[in-house]
Coordinates of C-alpha atoms in Angstrom, one line a residue:
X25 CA -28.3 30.7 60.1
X26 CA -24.5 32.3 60.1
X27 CA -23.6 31.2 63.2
X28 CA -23.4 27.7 64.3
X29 CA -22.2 26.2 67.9
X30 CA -20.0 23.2 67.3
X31 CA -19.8 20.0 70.2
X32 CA -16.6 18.1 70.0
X33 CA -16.2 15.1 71.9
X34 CA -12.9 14.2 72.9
X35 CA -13.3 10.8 75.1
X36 CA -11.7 7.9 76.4
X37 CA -13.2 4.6 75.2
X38 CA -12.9 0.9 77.0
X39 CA -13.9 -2.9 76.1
X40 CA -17.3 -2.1 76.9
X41 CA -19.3 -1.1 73.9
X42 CA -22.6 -0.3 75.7
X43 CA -20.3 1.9 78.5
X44 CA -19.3 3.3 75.6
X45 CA -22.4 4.6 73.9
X46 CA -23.7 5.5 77.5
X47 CA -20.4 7.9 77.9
X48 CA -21.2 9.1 74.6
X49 CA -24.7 10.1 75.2
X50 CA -23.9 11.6 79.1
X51 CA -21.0 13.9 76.8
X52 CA -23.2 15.1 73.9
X53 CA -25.9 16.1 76.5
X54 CA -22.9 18.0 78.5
X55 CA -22.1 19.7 75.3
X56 CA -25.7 20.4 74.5
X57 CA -25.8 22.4 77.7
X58 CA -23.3 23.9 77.0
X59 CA -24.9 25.5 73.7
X60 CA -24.1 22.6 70.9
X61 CA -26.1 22.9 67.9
X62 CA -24.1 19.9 66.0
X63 CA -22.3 17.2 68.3
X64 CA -19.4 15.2 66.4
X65 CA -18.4 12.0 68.3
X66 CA -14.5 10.4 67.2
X67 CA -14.3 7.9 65.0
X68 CA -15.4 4.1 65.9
X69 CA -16.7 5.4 69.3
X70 CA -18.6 2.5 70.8
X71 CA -15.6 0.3 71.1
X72 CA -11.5 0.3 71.6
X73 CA -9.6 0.6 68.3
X74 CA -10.2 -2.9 67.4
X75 CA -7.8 -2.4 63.9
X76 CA -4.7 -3.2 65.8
X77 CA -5.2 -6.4 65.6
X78 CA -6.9 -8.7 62.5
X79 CA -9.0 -11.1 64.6
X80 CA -12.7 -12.5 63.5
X81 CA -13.7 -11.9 66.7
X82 CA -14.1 -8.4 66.3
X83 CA -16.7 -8.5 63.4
X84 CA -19.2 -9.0 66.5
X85 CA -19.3 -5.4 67.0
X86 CA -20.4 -4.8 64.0
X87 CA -24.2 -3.7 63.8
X88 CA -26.9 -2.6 61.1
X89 CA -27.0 1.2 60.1
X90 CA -29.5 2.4 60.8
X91 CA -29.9 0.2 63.9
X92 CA -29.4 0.2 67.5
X93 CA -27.0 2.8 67.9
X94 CA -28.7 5.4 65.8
X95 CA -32.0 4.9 66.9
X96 CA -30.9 5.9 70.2
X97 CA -29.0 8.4 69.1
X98 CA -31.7 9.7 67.0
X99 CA -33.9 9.7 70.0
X100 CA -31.3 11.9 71.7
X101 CA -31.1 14.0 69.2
X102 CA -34.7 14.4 69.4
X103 CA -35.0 15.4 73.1
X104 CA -32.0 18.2 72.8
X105 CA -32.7 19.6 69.5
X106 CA -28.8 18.6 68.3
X107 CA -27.7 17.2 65.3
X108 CA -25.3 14.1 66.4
X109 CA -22.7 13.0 64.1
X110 CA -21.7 9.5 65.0
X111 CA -19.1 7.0 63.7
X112 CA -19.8 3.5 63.7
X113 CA -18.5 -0.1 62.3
X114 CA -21.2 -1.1 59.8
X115 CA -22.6 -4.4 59.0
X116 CA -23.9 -3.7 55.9
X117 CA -24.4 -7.7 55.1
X118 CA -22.9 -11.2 55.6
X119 CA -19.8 -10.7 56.2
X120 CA -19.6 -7.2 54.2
X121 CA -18.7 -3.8 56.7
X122 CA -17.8 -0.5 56.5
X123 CA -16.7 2.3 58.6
X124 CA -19.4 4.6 58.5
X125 CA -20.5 7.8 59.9
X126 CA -24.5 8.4 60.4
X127 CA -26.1 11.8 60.8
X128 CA -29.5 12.3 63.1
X129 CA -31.3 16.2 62.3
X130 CA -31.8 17.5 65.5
X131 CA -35.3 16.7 65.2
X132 CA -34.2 12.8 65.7
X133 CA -34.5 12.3 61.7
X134 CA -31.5 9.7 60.4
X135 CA -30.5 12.0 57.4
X136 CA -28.5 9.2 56.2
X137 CA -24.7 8.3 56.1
X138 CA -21.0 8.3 54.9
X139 CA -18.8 5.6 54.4
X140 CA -14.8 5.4 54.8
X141 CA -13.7 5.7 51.1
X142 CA -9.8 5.2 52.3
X143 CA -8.4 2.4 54.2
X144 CA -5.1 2.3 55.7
X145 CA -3.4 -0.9 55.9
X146 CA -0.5 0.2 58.8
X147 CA 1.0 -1.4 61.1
X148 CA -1.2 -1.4 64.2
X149 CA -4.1 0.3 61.5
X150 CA -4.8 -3.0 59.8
X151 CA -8.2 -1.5 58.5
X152 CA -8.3 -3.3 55.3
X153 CA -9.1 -6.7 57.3
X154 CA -12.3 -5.4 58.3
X155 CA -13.9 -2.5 56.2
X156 CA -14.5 -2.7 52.5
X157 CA -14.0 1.0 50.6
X158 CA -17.3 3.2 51.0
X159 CA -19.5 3.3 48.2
X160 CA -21.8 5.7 48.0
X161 CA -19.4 8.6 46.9
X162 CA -18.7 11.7 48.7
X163 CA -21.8 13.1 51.0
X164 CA -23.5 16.3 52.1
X165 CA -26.1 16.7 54.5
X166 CA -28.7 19.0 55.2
X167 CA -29.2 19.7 58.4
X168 CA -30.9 22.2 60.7
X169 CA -28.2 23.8 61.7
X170 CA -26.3 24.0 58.4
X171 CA -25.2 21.8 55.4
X172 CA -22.6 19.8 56.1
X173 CA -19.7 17.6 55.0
X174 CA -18.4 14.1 56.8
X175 CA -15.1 12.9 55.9
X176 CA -13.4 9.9 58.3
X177 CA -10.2 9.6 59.9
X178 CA -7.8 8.6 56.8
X179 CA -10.0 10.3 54.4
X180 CA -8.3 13.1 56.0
X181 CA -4.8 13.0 54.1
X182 CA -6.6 13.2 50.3
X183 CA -7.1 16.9 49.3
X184 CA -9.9 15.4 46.7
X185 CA -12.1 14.1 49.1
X186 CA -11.7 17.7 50.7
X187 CA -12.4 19.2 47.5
X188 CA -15.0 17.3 46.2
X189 CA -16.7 17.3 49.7
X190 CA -17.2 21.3 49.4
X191 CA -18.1 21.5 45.7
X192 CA -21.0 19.7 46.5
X193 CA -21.9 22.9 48.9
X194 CA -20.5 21.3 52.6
X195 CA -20.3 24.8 54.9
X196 CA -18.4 22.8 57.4
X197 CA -15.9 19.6 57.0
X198 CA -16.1 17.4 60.4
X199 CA -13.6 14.6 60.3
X200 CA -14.2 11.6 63.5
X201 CA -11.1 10.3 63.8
X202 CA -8.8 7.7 65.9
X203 CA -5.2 8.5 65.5
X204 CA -2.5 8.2 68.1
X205 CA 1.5 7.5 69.2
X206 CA 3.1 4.3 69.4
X207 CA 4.4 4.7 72.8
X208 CA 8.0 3.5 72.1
X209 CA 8.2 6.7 70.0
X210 CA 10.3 9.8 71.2
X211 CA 8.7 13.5 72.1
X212 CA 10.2 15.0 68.3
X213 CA 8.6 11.6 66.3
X214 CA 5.1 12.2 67.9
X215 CA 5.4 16.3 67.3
X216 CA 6.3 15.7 63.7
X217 CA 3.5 13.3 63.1
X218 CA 0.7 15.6 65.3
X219 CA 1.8 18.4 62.9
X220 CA 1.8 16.6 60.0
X221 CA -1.9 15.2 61.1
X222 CA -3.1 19.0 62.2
X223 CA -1.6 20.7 58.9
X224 CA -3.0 18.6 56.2
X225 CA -6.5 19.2 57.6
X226 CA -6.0 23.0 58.2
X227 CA -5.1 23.3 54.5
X228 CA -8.0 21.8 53.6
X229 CA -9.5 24.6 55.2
X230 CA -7.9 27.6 53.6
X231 CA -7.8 25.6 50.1
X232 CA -11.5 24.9 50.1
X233 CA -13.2 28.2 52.3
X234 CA -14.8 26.3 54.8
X235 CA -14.5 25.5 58.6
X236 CA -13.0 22.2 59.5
X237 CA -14.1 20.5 62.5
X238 CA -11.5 17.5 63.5
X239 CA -12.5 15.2 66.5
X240 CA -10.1 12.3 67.9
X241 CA -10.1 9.8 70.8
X242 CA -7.4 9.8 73.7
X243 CA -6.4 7.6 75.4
X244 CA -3.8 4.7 76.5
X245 CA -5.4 1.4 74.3
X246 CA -3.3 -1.8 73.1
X247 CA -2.0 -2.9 76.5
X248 CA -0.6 0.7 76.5
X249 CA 1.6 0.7 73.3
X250 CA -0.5 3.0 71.5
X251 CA -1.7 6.8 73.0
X252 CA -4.5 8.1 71.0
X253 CA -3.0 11.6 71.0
X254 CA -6.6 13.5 71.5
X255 CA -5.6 17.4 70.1
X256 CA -9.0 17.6 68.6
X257 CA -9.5 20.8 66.7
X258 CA -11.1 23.6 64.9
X259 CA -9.9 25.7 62.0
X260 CA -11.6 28.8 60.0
X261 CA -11.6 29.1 56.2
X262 CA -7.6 30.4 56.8
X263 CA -6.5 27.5 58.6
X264 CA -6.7 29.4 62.2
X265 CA -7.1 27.4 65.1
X266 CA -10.2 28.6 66.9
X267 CA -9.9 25.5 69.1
X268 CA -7.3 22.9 70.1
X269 CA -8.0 19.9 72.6
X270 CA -4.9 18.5 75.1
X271 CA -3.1 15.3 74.6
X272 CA -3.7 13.4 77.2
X273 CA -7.5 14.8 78.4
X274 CA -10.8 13.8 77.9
X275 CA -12.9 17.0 76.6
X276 CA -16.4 18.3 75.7
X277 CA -15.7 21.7 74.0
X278 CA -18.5 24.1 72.3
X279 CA -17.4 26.4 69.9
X280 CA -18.9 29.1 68.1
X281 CA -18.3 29.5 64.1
X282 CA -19.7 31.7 61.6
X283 CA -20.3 30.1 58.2
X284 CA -20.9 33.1 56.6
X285 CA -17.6 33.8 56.3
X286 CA -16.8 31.1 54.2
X287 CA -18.2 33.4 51.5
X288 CA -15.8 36.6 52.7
X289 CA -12.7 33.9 52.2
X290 CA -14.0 32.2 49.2
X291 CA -14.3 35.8 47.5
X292 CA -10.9 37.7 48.4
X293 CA -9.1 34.1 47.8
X294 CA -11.1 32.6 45.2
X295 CA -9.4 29.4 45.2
X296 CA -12.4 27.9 44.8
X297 CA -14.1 29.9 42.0
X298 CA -10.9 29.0 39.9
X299 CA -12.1 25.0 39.8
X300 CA -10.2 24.5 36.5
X301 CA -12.9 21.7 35.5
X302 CA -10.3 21.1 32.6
X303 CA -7.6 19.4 34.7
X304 CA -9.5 18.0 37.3
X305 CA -12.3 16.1 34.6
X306 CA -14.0 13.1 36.0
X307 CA -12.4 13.4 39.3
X308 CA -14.8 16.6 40.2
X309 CA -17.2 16.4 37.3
X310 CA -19.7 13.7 38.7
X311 CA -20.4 15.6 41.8
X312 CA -20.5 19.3 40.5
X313 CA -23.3 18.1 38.7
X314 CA -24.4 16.9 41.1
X315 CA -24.6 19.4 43.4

């Protein structure tokens, strides 16, 4: 298949985790009429971004993965024919958790999942409280629509997660991810950091050949002091947006890429061919043989 429609959900979320996987599923059936083949929900979708603060409490949303959440999901995935990418707090054990992404075939199969191999410790992003590094490595997943890569939110500011991610054959990066503004911030602070945020992943992009799919929340959350900044996005193998969400909107977006011109890119700027196994060693080694 060369070409591929791509659902990005762009969504408000509340204290309500069960409104919130309802909104969820009402939004990836919108975008499946609208044509979506693969449906990426933003990071930790089910819930408010609970890292602001480090309370125990919050361990309670934790659930099993596979579980409750992807079985419906799966289910949904079933009845549409969509492959559903869907980021969720894990509770991989007593008191052990990740933050993990599943991914359901569009035939309602769980294909499996990735977990959060970077954790930000920021104010306001107090991650490290609550998730413990991923460890299954770097992950591709074959789907029916395509083979693809899932990176998470802070995973996004490594170029060797990037790197590694399409070595091991990912036709398209999707990145969930919950980002936003402190509030008390002026217009130029939250520009620079949007850019900063949009740039890194876009570069990812032309370095590596491949399509990168970026989805974030929006959304006033914190008692208003932080504004998830949405601008959810889509870039070709040359870093061009194809797609780029508002600010301040919830969105369900379908658009239309053609992998097969990740091999058009790759060839004219080989940046990939050149892999220079030499200086990268075991960083790249384990999952080039891998793949």
């Amino acid at each position: 298949m060369s070409k591929v429609q791509i659902g990005l959900v762009q969504m408000t979320c509340s204290a309500d985790k069960e409104a919130n996987l309802n909104k969820a599923i009402e939004k990836t059936r919108e975008a499946a009429a609208k044509g979506a083949q693969i449906v990426c929900l933003q990071e930790l979708f089910t819930s408010l971004y609970f890292c602001d603060v480090e309370d125990y409490e919050n361990f309670k949303l934790a659930e099993a993965i596979p579980g409750a959440s992807t079985d419906k999901l799966s289910a949904l995935a079933k009845e549409l024919g969509v492959v559903i990418i869907a980021s969720l707090f894990e509770k991989r054990a007593q008191g052990l958790y990740h933050n993990t992404t599943a991914v359901l075939d569009a035939d309602g199969t769980y294909l499996g999942k990735y977990r959060k191999m970077h954790i930000p410790d920021d104010p306001a992003y107090y991650e490290k409280f609550y998730f413990t590094p991923g460890d299954l490595g770097y992950k591709v997943f074959k789907t029916a629509f395509g083979t693809i890569g899932i990176l998470i939110c802070w995973d996004q500011w490594y170029p060797e997660a990037s790197r590694i991610t399409a070595l091991m054959g990912a036709e398209i990066l999707f990145y969930p991810t919950a980002i936003g503004w402190a509030t008390s911030q002026d217009e130029a602070t939250n520009t620079e950091q949007y850019n900063a945020w949009q740039t890194i992943q876009r570069s990812h992009a032309v370095a590596n050949g491949v399509h990168v799919v970026s989805v974030n929340r929006v959304g006033l959350e914190q008692n208003g002091a932080m504004k998830f900044w949405g601008g959810s996005f889509v870039a070709n193998p040359f870093g061009t947006l194809l797609y780029k969400a508002s600010h301040d909107q919830e969105e369900v977006t379908v658009v239309e890429i053609d992998i097969t011109k990740t091999d058009r890119y790759r060839t004219h700027w080989p940046f990939l061919r050149d892999r220079r196994i030499d200086s990268y060693g075991p960083i790249t080694k384990r999952y080039i043989d891998e793949s």
